[in-house]
Backbone as ProteinMPNN parsed JSONL, in Angstrom:
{"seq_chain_A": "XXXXXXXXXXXXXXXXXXXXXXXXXXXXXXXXXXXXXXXXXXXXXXXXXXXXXXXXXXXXXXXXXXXXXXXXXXXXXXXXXXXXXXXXXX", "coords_chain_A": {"N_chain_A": [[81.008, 85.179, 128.133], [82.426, 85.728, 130.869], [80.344, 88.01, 133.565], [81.318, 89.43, 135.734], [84.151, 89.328, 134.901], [87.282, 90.86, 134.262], [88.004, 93.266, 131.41], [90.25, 93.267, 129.197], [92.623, 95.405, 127.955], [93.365, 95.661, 123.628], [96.07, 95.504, 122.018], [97.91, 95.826, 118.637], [101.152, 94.475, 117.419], [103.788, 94.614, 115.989], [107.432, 93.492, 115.55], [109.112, 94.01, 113.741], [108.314, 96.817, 112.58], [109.369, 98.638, 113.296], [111.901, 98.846, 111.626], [111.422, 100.177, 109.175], [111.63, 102.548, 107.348], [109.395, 105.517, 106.118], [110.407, 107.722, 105.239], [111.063, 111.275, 105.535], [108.766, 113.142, 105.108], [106.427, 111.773, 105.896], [103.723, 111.283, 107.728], [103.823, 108.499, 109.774], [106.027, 107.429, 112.27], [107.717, 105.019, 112.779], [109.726, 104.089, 114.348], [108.742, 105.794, 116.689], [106.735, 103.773, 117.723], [107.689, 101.568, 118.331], [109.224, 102.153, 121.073], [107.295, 103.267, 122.279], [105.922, 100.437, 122.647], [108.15, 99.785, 123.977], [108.28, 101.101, 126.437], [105.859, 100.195, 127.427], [106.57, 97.943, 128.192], [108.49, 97.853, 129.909], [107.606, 99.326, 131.985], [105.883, 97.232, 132.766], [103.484, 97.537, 132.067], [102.393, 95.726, 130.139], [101.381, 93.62, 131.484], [98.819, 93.892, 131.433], [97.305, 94.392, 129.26], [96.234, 92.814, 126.33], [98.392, 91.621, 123.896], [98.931, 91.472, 120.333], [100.85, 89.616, 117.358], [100.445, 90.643, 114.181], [99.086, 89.301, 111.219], [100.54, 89.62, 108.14], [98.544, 90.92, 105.637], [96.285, 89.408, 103.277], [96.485, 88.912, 99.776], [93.784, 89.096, 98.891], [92.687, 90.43, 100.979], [94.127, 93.132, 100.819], [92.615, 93.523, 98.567], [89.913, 94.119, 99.27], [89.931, 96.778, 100.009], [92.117, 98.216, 98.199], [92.761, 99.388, 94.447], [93.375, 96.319, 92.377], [95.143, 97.03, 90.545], [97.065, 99.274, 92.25], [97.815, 97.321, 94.369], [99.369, 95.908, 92.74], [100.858, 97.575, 92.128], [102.38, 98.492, 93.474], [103.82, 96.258, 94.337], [105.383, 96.548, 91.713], [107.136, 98.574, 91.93], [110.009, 99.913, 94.159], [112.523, 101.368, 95.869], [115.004, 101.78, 94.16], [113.941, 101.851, 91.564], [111.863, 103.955, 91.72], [111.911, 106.016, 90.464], [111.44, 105.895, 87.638], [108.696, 105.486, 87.641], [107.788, 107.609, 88.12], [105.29, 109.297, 87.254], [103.279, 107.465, 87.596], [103.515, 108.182, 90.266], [102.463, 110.903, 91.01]], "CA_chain_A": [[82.006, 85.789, 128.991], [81.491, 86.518, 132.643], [79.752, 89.609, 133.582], [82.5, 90.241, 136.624], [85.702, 89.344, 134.33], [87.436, 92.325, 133.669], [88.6, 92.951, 130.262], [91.628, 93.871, 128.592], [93.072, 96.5, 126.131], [94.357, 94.911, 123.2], [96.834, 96.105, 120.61], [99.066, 94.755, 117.839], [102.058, 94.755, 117.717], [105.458, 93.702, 115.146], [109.378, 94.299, 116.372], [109.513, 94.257, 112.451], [107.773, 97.714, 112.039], [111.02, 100.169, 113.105], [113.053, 98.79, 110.808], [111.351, 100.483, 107.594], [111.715, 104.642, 106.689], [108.838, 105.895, 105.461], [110.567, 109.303, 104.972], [111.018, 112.414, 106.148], [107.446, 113.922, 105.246], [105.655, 110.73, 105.985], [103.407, 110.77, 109.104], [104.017, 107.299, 110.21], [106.948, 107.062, 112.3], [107.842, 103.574, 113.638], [110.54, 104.204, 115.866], [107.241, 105.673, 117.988], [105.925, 102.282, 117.864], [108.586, 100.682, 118.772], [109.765, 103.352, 121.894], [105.725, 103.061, 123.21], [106.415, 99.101, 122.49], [109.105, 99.558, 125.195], [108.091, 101.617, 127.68], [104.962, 99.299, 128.398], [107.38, 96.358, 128.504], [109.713, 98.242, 131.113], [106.905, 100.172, 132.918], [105.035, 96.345, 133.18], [102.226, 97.6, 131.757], [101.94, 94.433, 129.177], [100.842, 92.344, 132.083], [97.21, 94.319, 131.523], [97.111, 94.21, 127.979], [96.589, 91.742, 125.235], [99.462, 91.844, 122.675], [98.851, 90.451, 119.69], [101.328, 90.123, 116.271], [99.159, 91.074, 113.259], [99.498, 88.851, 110.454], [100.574, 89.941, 106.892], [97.332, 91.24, 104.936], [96.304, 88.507, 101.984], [95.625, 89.774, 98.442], [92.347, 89.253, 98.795], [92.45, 91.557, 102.291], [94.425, 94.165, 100.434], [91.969, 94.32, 97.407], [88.824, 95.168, 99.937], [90.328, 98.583, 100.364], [92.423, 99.276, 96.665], [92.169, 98.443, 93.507], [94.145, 95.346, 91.562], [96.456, 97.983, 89.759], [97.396, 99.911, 93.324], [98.001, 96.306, 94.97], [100.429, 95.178, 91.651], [101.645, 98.876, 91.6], [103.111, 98.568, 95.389], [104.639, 94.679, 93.93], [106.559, 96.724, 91.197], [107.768, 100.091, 92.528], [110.89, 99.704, 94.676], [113.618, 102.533, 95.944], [115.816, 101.711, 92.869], [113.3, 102.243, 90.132], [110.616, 104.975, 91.598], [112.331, 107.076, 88.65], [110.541, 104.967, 86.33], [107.186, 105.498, 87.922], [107.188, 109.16, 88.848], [104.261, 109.908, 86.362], [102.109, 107.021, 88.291], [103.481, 108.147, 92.195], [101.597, 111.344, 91.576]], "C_chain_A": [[81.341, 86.134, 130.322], [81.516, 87.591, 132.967], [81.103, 90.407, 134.392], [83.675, 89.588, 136.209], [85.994, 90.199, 133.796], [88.49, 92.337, 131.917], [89.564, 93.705, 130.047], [91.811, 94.638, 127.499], [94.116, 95.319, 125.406], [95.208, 95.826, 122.068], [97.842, 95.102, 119.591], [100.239, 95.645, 117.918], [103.392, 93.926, 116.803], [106.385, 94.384, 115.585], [109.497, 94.758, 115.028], [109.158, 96.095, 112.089], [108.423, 99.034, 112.403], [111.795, 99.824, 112.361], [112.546, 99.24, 109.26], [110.941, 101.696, 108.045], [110.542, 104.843, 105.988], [109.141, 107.645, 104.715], [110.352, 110.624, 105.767], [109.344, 112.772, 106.697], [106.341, 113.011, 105.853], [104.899, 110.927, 107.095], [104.059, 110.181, 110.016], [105.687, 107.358, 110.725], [107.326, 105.914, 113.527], [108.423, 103.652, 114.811], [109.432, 105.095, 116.912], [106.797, 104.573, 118.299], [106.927, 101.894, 118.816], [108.754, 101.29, 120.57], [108.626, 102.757, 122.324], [105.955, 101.644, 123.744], [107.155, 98.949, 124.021], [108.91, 99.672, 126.297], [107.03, 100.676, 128.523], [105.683, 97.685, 128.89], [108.221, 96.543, 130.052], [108.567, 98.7, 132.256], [105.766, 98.807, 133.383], [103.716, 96.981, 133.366], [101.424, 96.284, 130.873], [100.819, 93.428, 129.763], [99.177, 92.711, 131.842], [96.789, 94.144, 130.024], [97.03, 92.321, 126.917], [97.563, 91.95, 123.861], [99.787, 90.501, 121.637], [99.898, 91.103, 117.931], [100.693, 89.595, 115.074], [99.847, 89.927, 112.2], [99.609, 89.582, 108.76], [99.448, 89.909, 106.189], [97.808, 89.8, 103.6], [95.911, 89.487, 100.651], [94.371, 90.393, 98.57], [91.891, 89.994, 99.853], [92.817, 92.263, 101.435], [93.238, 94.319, 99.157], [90.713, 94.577, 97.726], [88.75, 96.347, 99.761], [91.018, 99.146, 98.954], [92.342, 98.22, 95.96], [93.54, 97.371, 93.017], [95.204, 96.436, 91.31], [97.14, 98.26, 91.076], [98.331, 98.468, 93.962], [99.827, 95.734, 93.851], [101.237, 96.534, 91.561], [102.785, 98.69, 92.499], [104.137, 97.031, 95.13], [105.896, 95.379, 93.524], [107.547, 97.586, 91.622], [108.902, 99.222, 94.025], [112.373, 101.053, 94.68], [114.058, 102.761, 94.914], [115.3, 101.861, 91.85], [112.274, 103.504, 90.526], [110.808, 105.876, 90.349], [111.533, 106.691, 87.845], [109.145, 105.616, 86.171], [107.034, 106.76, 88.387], [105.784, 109.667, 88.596], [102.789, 109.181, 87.664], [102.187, 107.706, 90.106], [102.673, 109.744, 92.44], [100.354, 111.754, 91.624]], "O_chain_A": [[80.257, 86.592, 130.683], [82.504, 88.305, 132.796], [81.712, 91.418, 134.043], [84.376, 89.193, 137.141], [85.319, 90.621, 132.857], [89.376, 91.574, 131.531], [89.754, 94.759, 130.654], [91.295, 94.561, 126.383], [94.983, 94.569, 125.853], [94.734, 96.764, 121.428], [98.325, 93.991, 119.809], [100.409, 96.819, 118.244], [103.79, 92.788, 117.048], [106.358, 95.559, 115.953], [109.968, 95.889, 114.911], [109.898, 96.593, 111.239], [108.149, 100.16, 111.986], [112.729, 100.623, 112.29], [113.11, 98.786, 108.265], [110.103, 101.915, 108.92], [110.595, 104.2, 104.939], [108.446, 108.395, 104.029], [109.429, 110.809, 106.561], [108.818, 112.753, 107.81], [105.342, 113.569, 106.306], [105.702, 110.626, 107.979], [104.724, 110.73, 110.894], [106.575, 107.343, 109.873], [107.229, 105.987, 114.752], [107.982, 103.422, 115.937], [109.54, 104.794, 118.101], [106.391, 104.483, 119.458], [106.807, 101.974, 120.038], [108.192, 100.51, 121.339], [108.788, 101.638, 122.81], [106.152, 101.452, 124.944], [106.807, 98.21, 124.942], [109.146, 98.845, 127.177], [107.104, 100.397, 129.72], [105.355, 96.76, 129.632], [108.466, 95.731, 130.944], [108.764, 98.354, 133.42], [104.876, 99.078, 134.19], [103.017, 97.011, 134.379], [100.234, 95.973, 130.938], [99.922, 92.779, 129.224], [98.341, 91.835, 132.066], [95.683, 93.636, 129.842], [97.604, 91.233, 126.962], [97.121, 92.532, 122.87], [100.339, 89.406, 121.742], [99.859, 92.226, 117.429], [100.425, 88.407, 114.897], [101.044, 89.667, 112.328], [98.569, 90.054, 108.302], [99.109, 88.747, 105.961], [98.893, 89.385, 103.191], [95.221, 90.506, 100.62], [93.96, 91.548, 98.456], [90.699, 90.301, 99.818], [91.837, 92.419, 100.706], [93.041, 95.491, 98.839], [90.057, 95.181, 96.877], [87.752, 96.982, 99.419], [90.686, 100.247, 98.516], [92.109, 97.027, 96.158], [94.674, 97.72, 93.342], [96.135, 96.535, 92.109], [98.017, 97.412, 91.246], [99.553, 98.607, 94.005], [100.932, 95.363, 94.247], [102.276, 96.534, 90.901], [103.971, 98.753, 92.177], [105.146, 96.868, 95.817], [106.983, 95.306, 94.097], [108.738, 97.277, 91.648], [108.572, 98.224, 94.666], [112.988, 101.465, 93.697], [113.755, 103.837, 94.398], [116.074, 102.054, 90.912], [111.84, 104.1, 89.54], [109.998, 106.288, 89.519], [110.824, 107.545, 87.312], [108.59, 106.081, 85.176], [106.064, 106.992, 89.108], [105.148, 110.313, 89.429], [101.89, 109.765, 88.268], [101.268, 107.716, 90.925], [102.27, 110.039, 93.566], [99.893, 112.207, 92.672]]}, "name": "protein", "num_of_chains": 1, "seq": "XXXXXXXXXXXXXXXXXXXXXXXXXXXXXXXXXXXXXXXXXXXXXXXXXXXXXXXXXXXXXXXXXXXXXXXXXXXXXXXXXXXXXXXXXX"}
């Protein structure tokens, strides 16, 4: 890289990631993403940035960080059954 090329901030970035609730108590709230997302689009800040969209983690990425069970737990569990699984969610 050349010494006097100036570099860029990068971030990721999915449109997909306001359209899912993590809940009330949750931290994480997307519609921030999204909103920030905007403002640098409107305020033509993008043109300085690198914006890149992240690709979907592989198994074998997600089982770096948890274990097999956690990975197959997150497969079965779904709104309509957490009842089932209360014992494992805490």
């Amino acid at each position: 890289m050349e010494q006097n090329k100036k570099k860029k901030v990068a971030y990721f970035y999915d449109p997909e990631v306001g359209n899912y609730y993590y809940g009330q108590t949750h931290p994480m709230k997307p519609h921030r993403i999204r909103m920030t997302h905007n403002l640098l689009l409107n305020y033509g800040l993008y043109e300085h940035l690198e914006i890149y969209r992240p690709n979907p983690a592989r198994d074998d990425e997600l089982t770096r960080f948890h274990s097999d069970e956690y990975i197959e737990f997150l497969r079965l569990i779904t709104p309509d059954n957490q009842h089932e699984h209360l014992r494992q969610l805490k």
